[in-house]
């Protein structure tokens, strides 16, 4: 039998190996053809004096990028060389299992933490965060819809208002007294359960336990109109919500979805949903986090798995395909830093070889957003060298007993190590032997016999770009 090409198809852990889908696509990202490398996270700021949970980036009037990091009691401004400055207006009391949530309103960075009055930092004049107003609300979630700062799941005189949405005066984050003139007001949403997330833009999207509600500006006297666009599908966990260019991604009780404000579309059904819930440690679901990688067009979820480990589920919203990865960091957050000069590099690393990432990395380019994260008191960016990826095919069946004799990995700008797991029946455990590195001629000599074969490929090379396929020589062996 001649060499045949096994293209690296879609990773579908919810489907059986005989479906033709990949059984593993780990530490890689989906591309229009094949899979590319997922960079290692690299530390860009270390040793804040408390654990960090989220990041936020803004720019001042001069175009300088400001990076903020939030813990539970403090907010820090982080310099391009990784120095922390405490810019808290007070000692915050962010509840356990919650975190500070930032949004941007003009020059102001505004945050809510479900314990203190919402705070603001004017990028042109502030040196510390402060209450936006004496009558500012205390709320769990915050965003901007049109010309209003909007909060949800409010705490009023120690009484929880879990289905309330409230907004500031028009074009004024400091005005919160209810008024037809300023248009500041609130709305209780009677059906759908508690509000567990909110995203903004031209319209607002309110994610509730059992419903998705669109919030549209209509002007006085009602200011906003609220339309229920989904009954029965809501958000299962508040920390799974992410937004990119008007599309909101979230986890529901039955899997992953996206919503454009009109339709709620499943993106994980029969692909990764069953795999996710089977590997999730449900009691720790509140530790999940979500972020967008705008460069690679990815939405990434970090979640706790069995054995006190953390994994990433990675969805490429351009290809519609998924991959997975080891988390490394504890919490995900998209971010960017200010420009770093060559002289400042000495403050980051004593040697260029020890930087762990290219000088062309977006972590060194001010204003360019990248996928970031936190671990304990440190900040990381996913801009390092390629991780050790792993791609494993489904079961290859030529219709009879056969032997895999040769493999040739097709890796753009790199090569790979290859292993084959063969078995005669589908109920036999899949066991891979040690992988064999390709020769200088890109050939891997193998000798693996059985009815069903799975090929395991580990791309190699610091600059490999795309894992496309593996060519294999499979010959029938006969037998009774």
Tab-separated table of C-alpha atoms in Angstrom:
chain	number	residue	atom	x	y	z
A	1	UNK	CA	0.000	0.000	0.000
A	2	UNK	CA	1.372	3.444	-0.960
A	3	UNK	CA	2.054	6.254	1.462
A	4	UNK	CA	-1.111	8.010	2.530
A	5	UNK	CA	-1.513	11.459	4.017
A	6	UNK	CA	-3.366	11.792	7.310
A	7	UNK	CA	-4.366	15.452	7.501
A	8	UNK	CA	-4.787	16.945	10.941
A	9	UNK	CA	-8.533	17.435	11.038
A	10	UNK	CA	-10.742	18.920	13.757
A	11	UNK	CA	-10.248	18.014	17.432
A	12	UNK	CA	-13.529	16.521	18.641
A	13	UNK	CA	-13.093	14.879	22.041
A	14	UNK	CA	-16.857	14.273	22.252
A	15	UNK	CA	-16.656	11.934	19.236
A	16	UNK	CA	-15.190	8.397	18.907
A	17	UNK	CA	-11.756	7.771	17.466
A	18	UNK	CA	-13.199	6.167	14.315
A	19	UNK	CA	-14.935	9.440	13.397
A	20	UNK	CA	-11.773	10.689	11.688
A	21	UNK	CA	-11.372	13.553	14.168
A	22	UNK	CA	-8.243	14.192	16.189
A	23	UNK	CA	-8.253	12.674	19.663
A	24	UNK	CA	-5.698	15.180	21.010
A	25	UNK	CA	-4.749	18.737	20.030
A	26	UNK	CA	-2.809	19.955	23.058
A	27	UNK	CA	-0.672	23.083	23.480
A	28	UNK	CA	-1.472	24.142	19.923
A	29	UNK	CA	-3.999	26.503	18.312
A	30	UNK	CA	-6.281	25.938	15.358
A	31	UNK	CA	-5.421	27.647	12.078
A	32	UNK	CA	-7.239	27.724	8.760
A	33	UNK	CA	-5.111	24.746	7.721
A	34	UNK	CA	-3.609	22.595	10.458
A	35	UNK	CA	-2.406	23.770	13.841
A	36	UNK	CA	0.077	26.372	15.005
A	37	UNK	CA	2.135	26.728	18.189
A	38	UNK	CA	0.745	28.132	21.427
A	39	UNK	CA	3.421	30.323	23.041
A	40	UNK	CA	4.607	29.725	26.567
A	41	UNK	CA	3.533	32.296	29.171
A	42	UNK	CA	6.422	34.546	30.178
A	43	UNK	CA	6.583	36.605	33.373
A	44	UNK	CA	6.420	40.343	32.694
A	45	UNK	CA	5.877	41.559	36.280
A	46	UNK	CA	6.575	39.734	39.519
A	47	UNK	CA	5.909	39.962	43.232
A	48	UNK	CA	2.956	42.208	43.916
A	49	UNK	CA	2.115	42.098	47.616
A	50	UNK	CA	-1.096	40.127	47.122
A	51	UNK	CA	-2.510	37.523	44.740
A	52	UNK	CA	-3.696	39.003	41.439
A	53	UNK	CA	-6.882	37.988	39.626
A	54	UNK	CA	-7.405	40.320	36.684
A	55	UNK	CA	-5.756	42.874	34.391
A	56	UNK	CA	-6.968	45.927	32.517
A	57	UNK	CA	-5.355	48.165	29.908
A	58	UNK	CA	-6.128	51.750	28.921
A	59	UNK	CA	-4.378	54.655	27.214
A	60	UNK	CA	-4.068	58.262	28.352
A	61	UNK	CA	-4.533	61.316	26.137
A	62	UNK	CA	-0.881	61.157	25.094
A	63	UNK	CA	-1.318	57.590	23.843
A	64	UNK	CA	0.678	56.009	26.671
A	65	UNK	CA	-0.554	52.561	27.660
A	66	UNK	CA	-1.469	52.003	31.302
A	67	UNK	CA	-1.731	48.496	32.736
A	68	UNK	CA	-3.704	47.865	35.925
A	69	UNK	CA	-3.769	44.669	37.990
A	70	UNK	CA	-6.414	43.839	40.563
A	71	UNK	CA	-6.203	41.719	43.689
A	72	UNK	CA	-8.927	41.574	46.334
A	73	UNK	CA	-7.832	44.523	48.479
A	74	UNK	CA	-5.691	46.592	46.103
A	75	UNK	CA	-5.298	47.794	42.539
A	76	UNK	CA	-1.830	48.322	41.064
A	77	UNK	CA	-0.497	50.254	38.113
A	78	UNK	CA	2.164	48.178	36.389
A	79	UNK	CA	5.030	49.886	34.580
A	80	UNK	CA	6.429	48.597	31.254
A	81	UNK	CA	9.365	47.089	33.176
A	82	UNK	CA	7.123	45.266	35.639
A	83	UNK	CA	7.149	47.590	38.664
A	84	UNK	CA	3.984	47.688	40.808
A	85	UNK	CA	2.555	50.949	42.187
A	86	UNK	CA	-0.394	50.776	44.560
A	87	UNK	CA	-3.069	53.102	43.145
A	88	UNK	CA	-5.907	52.007	45.438
A	89	UNK	CA	-8.091	54.738	46.875
A	90	UNK	CA	-8.689	52.636	49.964
A	91	UNK	CA	-8.334	49.047	51.111
A	92	UNK	CA	-10.988	47.178	49.170
A	93	UNK	CA	-13.141	44.373	50.503
A	94	UNK	CA	-13.691	42.260	47.386
A	95	UNK	CA	-15.616	39.152	48.536
A	96	UNK	CA	-14.155	35.665	48.450
A	97	UNK	CA	-14.969	33.941	45.117
A	98	UNK	CA	-15.368	37.341	43.455
A	99	UNK	CA	-12.919	39.670	41.733
A	100	UNK	CA	-12.503	43.268	40.606
A	101	UNK	CA	-14.013	43.895	37.161
A	102	UNK	CA	-12.797	46.807	35.048
A	103	UNK	CA	-14.312	48.736	32.165
A	104	UNK	CA	-13.343	51.816	30.155
A	105	UNK	CA	-15.395	55.037	29.923
A	106	UNK	CA	-13.615	57.790	28.021
A	107	UNK	CA	-10.423	58.595	29.902
A	108	UNK	CA	-11.668	56.839	33.023
A	109	UNK	CA	-10.968	53.279	34.058
A	110	UNK	CA	-13.911	52.248	36.216
A	111	UNK	CA	-14.303	49.101	38.292
A	112	UNK	CA	-16.849	47.263	40.422
A	113	UNK	CA	-16.049	44.651	43.063
A	114	UNK	CA	-19.398	43.925	44.766
A	115	UNK	CA	-18.279	45.503	48.049
A	116	UNK	CA	-17.138	49.102	47.520
A	117	UNK	CA	-18.650	52.003	45.620
A	118	UNK	CA	-17.577	51.811	41.996
A	119	UNK	CA	-14.187	53.432	41.554
A	120	UNK	CA	-12.579	55.442	38.754
A	121	UNK	CA	-9.096	56.457	37.628
A	122	UNK	CA	-8.730	59.342	35.174
A	123	UNK	CA	-5.809	58.403	32.907
A	124	UNK	CA	-4.939	62.070	32.427
A	125	UNK	CA	-4.950	63.268	36.021
A	126	UNK	CA	-5.492	60.588	38.682
A	127	UNK	CA	-2.809	59.131	40.900
A	128	UNK	CA	-5.207	56.773	42.715
A	129	UNK	CA	-8.670	55.303	42.261
A	130	UNK	CA	-11.589	57.050	43.992
A	131	UNK	CA	-15.380	56.784	44.300
A	132	UNK	CA	-16.998	58.018	41.096
A	133	UNK	CA	-19.543	59.841	43.272
A	134	UNK	CA	-20.807	59.959	46.829
A	135	UNK	CA	-23.986	58.173	45.739
A	136	UNK	CA	-22.216	55.721	43.426
A	137	UNK	CA	-23.660	52.192	43.507
A	138	UNK	CA	-22.073	49.000	44.801
A	139	UNK	CA	-22.416	46.286	42.166
A	140	UNK	CA	-20.970	42.990	41.022
A	141	UNK	CA	-20.746	43.617	37.261
A	142	UNK	CA	-19.910	46.661	35.158
A	143	UNK	CA	-19.707	47.634	31.497
A	144	UNK	CA	-20.394	50.557	29.141
A	145	UNK	CA	-23.444	50.644	26.865
A	146	UNK	CA	-23.546	53.504	24.404
A	147	UNK	CA	-22.930	56.652	26.521
A	148	UNK	CA	-23.619	55.139	29.928
A	149	UNK	CA	-21.709	53.261	32.606
A	150	UNK	CA	-23.928	50.278	33.420
A	151	UNK	CA	-23.791	48.089	36.522
A	152	UNK	CA	-25.739	44.967	37.406
A	153	UNK	CA	-26.518	42.759	40.404
A	154	UNK	CA	-26.505	45.711	42.778
A	155	UNK	CA	-26.062	45.834	46.558
A	156	UNK	CA	-28.371	48.496	48.056
A	157	UNK	CA	-28.044	49.174	51.798
A	158	UNK	CA	-26.732	45.637	52.282
A	159	UNK	CA	-29.734	44.222	50.378
A	160	UNK	CA	-28.943	42.246	47.244
A	161	UNK	CA	-30.755	43.252	44.034
A	162	UNK	CA	-29.641	40.334	41.872
A	163	UNK	CA	-31.855	41.116	38.863
A	164	UNK	CA	-31.284	44.891	38.768
A	165	UNK	CA	-29.528	46.802	35.998
A	166	UNK	CA	-28.605	50.419	36.752
A	167	UNK	CA	-26.940	53.102	34.646
A	168	UNK	CA	-25.268	56.478	35.103
A	169	UNK	CA	-26.212	59.796	33.605
A	170	UNK	CA	-25.602	60.101	29.876
A	171	UNK	CA	-21.943	60.831	29.166
A	172	UNK	CA	-21.309	61.235	32.882
A	173	UNK	CA	-20.022	58.407	35.048
A	174	UNK	CA	-20.270	60.651	38.135
A	175	UNK	CA	-24.067	61.075	38.009
A	176	UNK	CA	-26.230	58.353	39.568
A	177	UNK	CA	-29.316	60.140	40.953
A	178	UNK	CA	-32.390	58.967	39.040
A	179	UNK	CA	-33.456	61.731	36.688
A	180	UNK	CA	-35.275	62.187	33.360
A	181	UNK	CA	-32.830	64.994	32.602
A	182	UNK	CA	-29.621	63.001	33.043
A	183	UNK	CA	-31.351	59.720	32.002
A	184	UNK	CA	-29.832	57.871	34.971
A	185	UNK	CA	-32.190	55.089	36.066
A	186	UNK	CA	-32.507	51.366	36.785
A	187	UNK	CA	-34.508	48.360	35.637
A	188	UNK	CA	-35.512	45.162	37.410
A	189	UNK	CA	-35.669	42.165	35.077
A	190	UNK	CA	-38.403	39.923	36.499
A	191	UNK	CA	-37.701	36.645	34.705
A	192	UNK	CA	-34.505	34.766	34.054
A	193	UNK	CA	-33.120	34.463	37.564
A	194	UNK	CA	-30.059	36.320	38.825
A	195	UNK	CA	-27.809	38.416	36.606
A	196	UNK	CA	-24.439	36.668	36.297
A	197	UNK	CA	-22.722	38.844	33.707
A	198	UNK	CA	-23.091	41.849	31.426
A	199	UNK	CA	-21.303	43.001	28.279
A	200	UNK	CA	-21.593	46.325	26.482
A	201	UNK	CA	-21.033	48.289	23.318
A	202	UNK	CA	-23.731	49.614	20.983
A	203	UNK	CA	-26.140	47.428	22.957
A	204	UNK	CA	-25.878	45.640	26.286
A	205	UNK	CA	-26.171	41.910	26.777
A	206	UNK	CA	-27.397	40.792	30.184
A	207	UNK	CA	-26.592	37.195	31.033
A	208	UNK	CA	-28.897	35.661	33.614
A	209	UNK	CA	-29.229	32.221	35.140
A	210	UNK	CA	-31.856	31.136	32.619
A	211	UNK	CA	-32.109	33.889	30.038
A	212	UNK	CA	-30.188	36.295	27.815
A	213	UNK	CA	-31.584	39.849	27.606
A	214	UNK	CA	-30.599	42.571	25.142
A	215	UNK	CA	-30.463	46.152	26.429
A	216	UNK	CA	-31.067	48.761	23.673
A	217	UNK	CA	-31.008	52.550	23.985
A	218	UNK	CA	-34.323	54.225	23.013
A	219	UNK	CA	-34.045	57.603	24.777
A	220	UNK	CA	-36.390	59.246	27.246
A	221	UNK	CA	-38.654	58.564	28.990
A	222	UNK	CA	-37.715	54.861	29.227
A	223	UNK	CA	-34.046	55.294	28.178
A	224	UNK	CA	-33.430	51.559	27.551
A	225	UNK	CA	-35.552	48.760	26.145
A	226	UNK	CA	-35.032	45.212	27.417
A	227	UNK	CA	-35.757	42.263	25.118
A	228	UNK	CA	-35.474	38.628	26.173
A	229	UNK	CA	-33.718	36.901	23.263
A	230	UNK	CA	-33.231	33.545	24.966
A	231	UNK	CA	-35.362	31.736	27.506
A	232	UNK	CA	-33.934	28.532	28.934
A	233	UNK	CA	-30.350	29.216	27.920
A	234	UNK	CA	-28.480	31.356	30.406
A	235	UNK	CA	-25.009	31.685	31.875
A	236	UNK	CA	-23.827	28.941	34.218
A	237	UNK	CA	-20.718	30.661	35.608
A	238	UNK	CA	-19.990	34.398	35.771
A	239	UNK	CA	-16.273	34.049	35.129
A	240	UNK	CA	-16.777	32.415	31.727
A	241	UNK	CA	-17.983	35.593	29.988
A	242	UNK	CA	-15.788	37.275	27.360
A	243	UNK	CA	-16.538	39.705	24.538
A	244	UNK	CA	-14.916	40.544	21.220
A	245	UNK	CA	-16.291	43.003	18.633
A	246	UNK	CA	-19.918	42.653	19.667
A	247	UNK	CA	-19.820	38.879	20.164
A	248	UNK	CA	-20.229	37.560	23.715
A	249	UNK	CA	-18.941	34.100	24.626
A	250	UNK	CA	-20.090	32.224	27.735
A	251	UNK	CA	-20.701	28.861	29.371
A	252	UNK	CA	-24.279	27.708	29.845
A	253	UNK	CA	-25.483	24.739	31.883
A	254	UNK	CA	-25.192	22.523	28.799
A	255	UNK	CA	-22.079	23.892	27.115
A	256	UNK	CA	-20.377	26.817	25.403
A	257	UNK	CA	-22.239	29.475	23.407
A	258	UNK	CA	-21.767	32.772	21.649
A	259	UNK	CA	-24.314	35.558	21.161
A	260	UNK	CA	-24.302	38.489	18.745
A	261	UNK	CA	-27.255	40.238	20.370
A	262	UNK	CA	-29.756	38.544	18.069
A	263	UNK	CA	-29.071	34.817	18.216
A	264	UNK	CA	-27.557	32.466	20.768
A	265	UNK	CA	-25.385	29.918	18.964
A	266	UNK	CA	-23.836	26.743	20.424
A	267	UNK	CA	-20.115	26.431	19.711
A	268	UNK	CA	-19.205	23.383	21.808
A	269	UNK	CA	-22.126	21.023	21.141
A	270	UNK	CA	-20.952	17.541	20.049
A	271	UNK	CA	-17.426	18.932	20.013
A	272	UNK	CA	-16.084	19.677	23.515
A	273	UNK	CA	-19.053	20.137	25.852
A	274	UNK	CA	-19.166	16.582	27.204
A	275	UNK	CA	-15.376	16.503	27.496
A	276	UNK	CA	-15.404	19.756	29.458
A	277	UNK	CA	-18.020	18.702	32.004
A	278	UNK	CA	-16.410	15.265	32.379
A	279	UNK	CA	-13.048	16.802	33.304
A	280	UNK	CA	-14.291	19.867	35.257
A	281	UNK	CA	-13.949	19.983	39.043
A	282	UNK	CA	-17.386	21.476	39.612
A	283	UNK	CA	-16.745	22.556	43.204
A	284	UNK	CA	-13.993	24.895	41.935
A	285	UNK	CA	-15.845	26.304	38.942
A	286	UNK	CA	-15.708	29.797	40.473
A	287	UNK	CA	-11.949	29.806	39.751
A	288	UNK	CA	-12.574	29.781	36.003
A	289	UNK	CA	-11.461	32.741	33.918
A	290	UNK	CA	-11.802	33.803	30.312
A	291	UNK	CA	-9.877	36.073	27.966
A	292	UNK	CA	-9.595	37.003	24.309
A	293	UNK	CA	-6.416	36.647	22.264
A	294	UNK	CA	-7.147	39.235	19.545
A	295	UNK	CA	-3.967	38.478	17.610
A	296	UNK	CA	-4.755	34.792	17.075
A	297	UNK	CA	-8.563	35.263	17.124
A	298	UNK	CA	-9.023	33.032	20.147
A	299	UNK	CA	-11.290	32.951	23.171
A	300	UNK	CA	-9.654	30.964	25.950
A	301	UNK	CA	-11.192	29.441	29.072
A	302	UNK	CA	-9.118	28.337	32.049
A	303	UNK	CA	-10.799	25.739	34.248
A	304	UNK	CA	-9.989	23.411	37.160
A	305	UNK	CA	-9.677	19.708	36.403
A	306	UNK	CA	-9.403	16.516	38.396
A	307	UNK	CA	-6.190	16.280	40.408
A	308	UNK	CA	-6.024	19.987	41.266
A	309	UNK	CA	-4.771	20.887	37.801
A	310	UNK	CA	-5.792	23.630	35.415
A	311	UNK	CA	-6.463	23.293	31.710
A	312	UNK	CA	-7.259	25.682	28.881
A	313	UNK	CA	-10.009	25.216	26.328
A	314	UNK	CA	-9.213	27.340	23.287
A	315	UNK	CA	-11.758	28.288	20.624
A	316	UNK	CA	-10.685	29.902	17.356
A	317	UNK	CA	-13.737	31.961	16.425
A	318	UNK	CA	-12.563	32.305	12.826
A	319	UNK	CA	-12.046	28.594	12.110
A	320	UNK	CA	-14.739	27.406	14.549
A	321	UNK	CA	-12.317	24.795	15.948
A	322	UNK	CA	-11.070	23.947	19.415
A	323	UNK	CA	-7.794	22.932	21.026
A	324	UNK	CA	-6.617	22.471	24.616
A	325	UNK	CA	-3.546	23.295	26.673
A	326	UNK	CA	-1.987	23.151	30.107
A	327	UNK	CA	-2.914	26.395	31.851
A	328	UNK	CA	0.371	27.268	33.632
A	329	UNK	CA	-1.232	30.494	34.953
A	330	UNK	CA	-4.137	30.601	37.435
A	331	UNK	CA	-6.230	33.353	35.851
A	332	UNK	CA	-6.506	34.619	32.279
A	333	UNK	CA	-6.876	38.244	31.234
A	334	UNK	CA	-6.161	40.162	28.033
A	335	UNK	CA	-3.770	43.071	28.463
A	336	UNK	CA	-1.005	45.178	26.957
A	337	UNK	CA	1.961	47.153	28.232
A	338	UNK	CA	3.700	50.403	27.406
A	339	UNK	CA	6.660	50.650	25.055
A	340	UNK	CA	9.896	49.184	26.415
A	341	UNK	CA	13.220	50.671	25.384
A	342	UNK	CA	16.394	48.658	24.879
A	343	UNK	CA	17.826	50.301	27.974
A	344	UNK	CA	14.846	49.164	30.038
A	345	UNK	CA	15.393	45.557	28.979
A	346	UNK	CA	18.258	45.428	31.478
A	347	UNK	CA	15.673	45.822	34.241
A	348	UNK	CA	13.749	42.821	32.903
A	349	UNK	CA	16.563	40.405	32.127
A	350	UNK	CA	20.325	40.414	32.430
A	351	UNK	CA	20.652	38.688	29.072
A	352	UNK	CA	18.732	38.586	25.809
A	353	UNK	CA	18.985	34.808	25.836
A	354	UNK	CA	17.078	34.681	29.130
A	355	UNK	CA	14.136	36.824	27.963
A	356	UNK	CA	12.190	33.711	26.959
A	357	UNK	CA	10.548	35.555	24.047
A	358	UNK	CA	11.465	37.382	20.872
A	359	UNK	CA	12.222	41.116	20.892
A	360	UNK	CA	9.393	41.325	18.322
A	361	UNK	CA	6.947	40.024	20.941
A	362	UNK	CA	3.768	42.044	21.479
A	363	UNK	CA	4.696	42.155	25.168
A	364	UNK	CA	7.370	44.737	24.244
A	365	UNK	CA	5.166	46.785	21.878
A	366	UNK	CA	3.171	49.409	23.726
A	367	UNK	CA	-0.585	49.370	23.163
A	368	UNK	CA	-0.746	46.013	21.380
A	369	UNK	CA	-3.070	43.666	23.224
A	370	UNK	CA	-2.054	40.104	23.988
A	371	UNK	CA	-3.308	37.113	25.920
A	372	UNK	CA	-2.107	37.461	29.496
A	373	UNK	CA	-2.713	36.026	32.911
A	374	UNK	CA	-1.753	35.961	36.558
A	375	UNK	CA	-0.316	33.357	38.876
A	376	UNK	CA	-0.144	34.215	42.546
A	377	UNK	CA	1.380	37.718	42.600
A	378	UNK	CA	2.932	37.623	39.109
A	379	UNK	CA	1.726	38.740	35.653
A	380	UNK	CA	2.385	36.715	32.507
A	381	UNK	CA	1.980	37.167	28.772
A	382	UNK	CA	1.509	34.287	26.338
A	383	UNK	CA	4.292	35.580	24.091
A	384	UNK	CA	7.149	33.155	24.739
A	385	UNK	CA	8.636	30.393	22.636
A	386	UNK	CA	6.386	27.634	21.233
A	387	UNK	CA	5.189	25.085	23.750
A	388	UNK	CA	5.687	21.389	23.281
A	389	UNK	CA	2.556	20.565	21.326
A	390	UNK	CA	0.896	17.181	20.901
A	391	UNK	CA	-1.397	16.093	18.068
A	392	UNK	CA	-2.907	12.612	17.972
A	393	UNK	CA	-5.080	11.226	15.215
A	394	UNK	CA	-8.162	9.075	15.531
A	395	UNK	CA	-8.149	5.385	14.623
A	396	UNK	CA	-6.833	4.602	11.149
A	397	UNK	CA	-8.468	1.457	9.761
A	398	UNK	CA	-7.554	0.090	6.330
A	399	UNK	CA	-10.069	-2.738	6.615
A	400	UNK	CA	-7.761	-5.492	7.787
A	401	UNK	CA	-4.753	-6.223	9.974
A	402	UNK	CA	-1.907	-3.979	8.918
A	403	UNK	CA	1.489	-2.568	9.883
A	404	UNK	CA	2.654	1.024	10.067
A	405	UNK	CA	6.226	1.020	8.751
A	406	UNK	CA	7.120	4.643	8.124
A	407	UNK	CA	5.936	8.145	9.010
A	408	UNK	CA	6.884	11.529	7.577
A	409	UNK	CA	5.529	14.511	9.585
A	410	UNK	CA	4.509	17.536	7.558
A	411	UNK	CA	5.458	20.466	9.791
A	412	UNK	CA	6.070	23.853	8.204
A	413	UNK	CA	9.458	25.217	9.317
A	414	UNK	CA	10.013	22.283	11.663
A	415	UNK	CA	9.835	18.555	12.126
A	416	UNK	CA	8.427	16.188	14.743
A	417	UNK	CA	8.752	13.093	16.853
A	418	UNK	CA	6.246	10.354	16.065
A	419	UNK	CA	4.761	7.374	17.914
A	420	UNK	CA	2.134	4.841	16.871
A	421	UNK	CA	-0.383	3.042	19.080
A	422	UNK	CA	-1.815	-0.068	17.410
A	423	UNK	CA	-4.472	-2.464	18.657
A	424	UNK	CA	-6.638	-5.230	17.231
A	425	UNK	CA	-9.875	-4.273	18.985
A	426	UNK	CA	-11.436	-0.956	19.941
A	427	UNK	CA	-11.953	-2.046	23.549
A	428	UNK	CA	-8.204	-2.381	24.097
A	429	UNK	CA	-6.468	0.520	25.876
A	430	UNK	CA	-4.530	2.898	23.640
A	431	UNK	CA	-0.863	2.864	24.681
A	432	UNK	CA	1.816	4.853	22.867
A	433	UNK	CA	5.450	3.756	22.963
A	434	UNK	CA	8.249	6.318	23.184
A	435	UNK	CA	8.181	8.771	20.299
A	436	UNK	CA	10.915	8.594	17.662
A	437	UNK	CA	12.469	11.773	16.271
A	438	UNK	CA	12.437	12.251	12.517
A	439	UNK	CA	15.747	11.819	10.726
A	440	UNK	CA	17.505	14.515	8.729
A	441	UNK	CA	15.447	13.238	5.790
A	442	UNK	CA	12.267	13.757	7.836
A	443	UNK	CA	11.606	10.015	8.051
A	444	UNK	CA	10.547	8.033	11.121
A	445	UNK	CA	11.047	4.276	10.838
A	446	UNK	CA	8.320	2.369	12.689
A	447	UNK	CA	7.012	-1.139	13.046
A	448	UNK	CA	3.597	-1.249	14.674
A	449	UNK	CA	1.028	-3.922	13.881
A	450	UNK	CA	-2.736	-4.149	14.479
A	451	UNK	CA	-6.159	-3.409	12.997
A	452	UNK	CA	-6.472	0.150	14.313
A	453	UNK	CA	-3.652	2.696	14.477
A	454	UNK	CA	-3.373	6.126	16.095
A	455	UNK	CA	-0.478	8.416	15.210
A	456	UNK	CA	0.988	10.744	17.841
A	457	UNK	CA	2.963	13.747	16.575
A	458	UNK	CA	5.010	16.158	18.686
A	459	UNK	CA	6.171	19.116	16.534
A	460	UNK	CA	9.787	20.157	17.120
A	461	UNK	CA	11.811	23.271	16.394
A	462	UNK	CA	11.792	26.687	18.090
A	463	UNK	CA	10.202	28.318	15.052
A	464	UNK	CA	7.786	25.744	13.674
A	465	UNK	CA	4.724	27.398	12.170
A	466	UNK	CA	2.119	24.895	11.108
A	467	UNK	CA	1.485	21.193	11.729
A	468	UNK	CA	-0.426	20.062	8.652
A	469	UNK	CA	-0.390	16.267	8.381
A	470	UNK	CA	1.599	13.079	8.729
A	471	UNK	CA	2.319	10.781	5.805
A	472	UNK	CA	2.321	7.093	6.769
A	473	UNK	CA	3.188	3.858	5.032
A	474	UNK	CA	0.651	1.197	6.068
A	475	UNK	CA	0.875	-2.296	4.588
A	476	UNK	CA	-1.559	-5.215	5.038
A	477	UNK	CA	-0.206	-8.097	7.086
A	478	UNK	CA	-2.875	-10.699	6.363
A	479	UNK	CA	-3.760	-13.374	8.901
A	480	UNK	CA	-6.769	-15.511	9.645
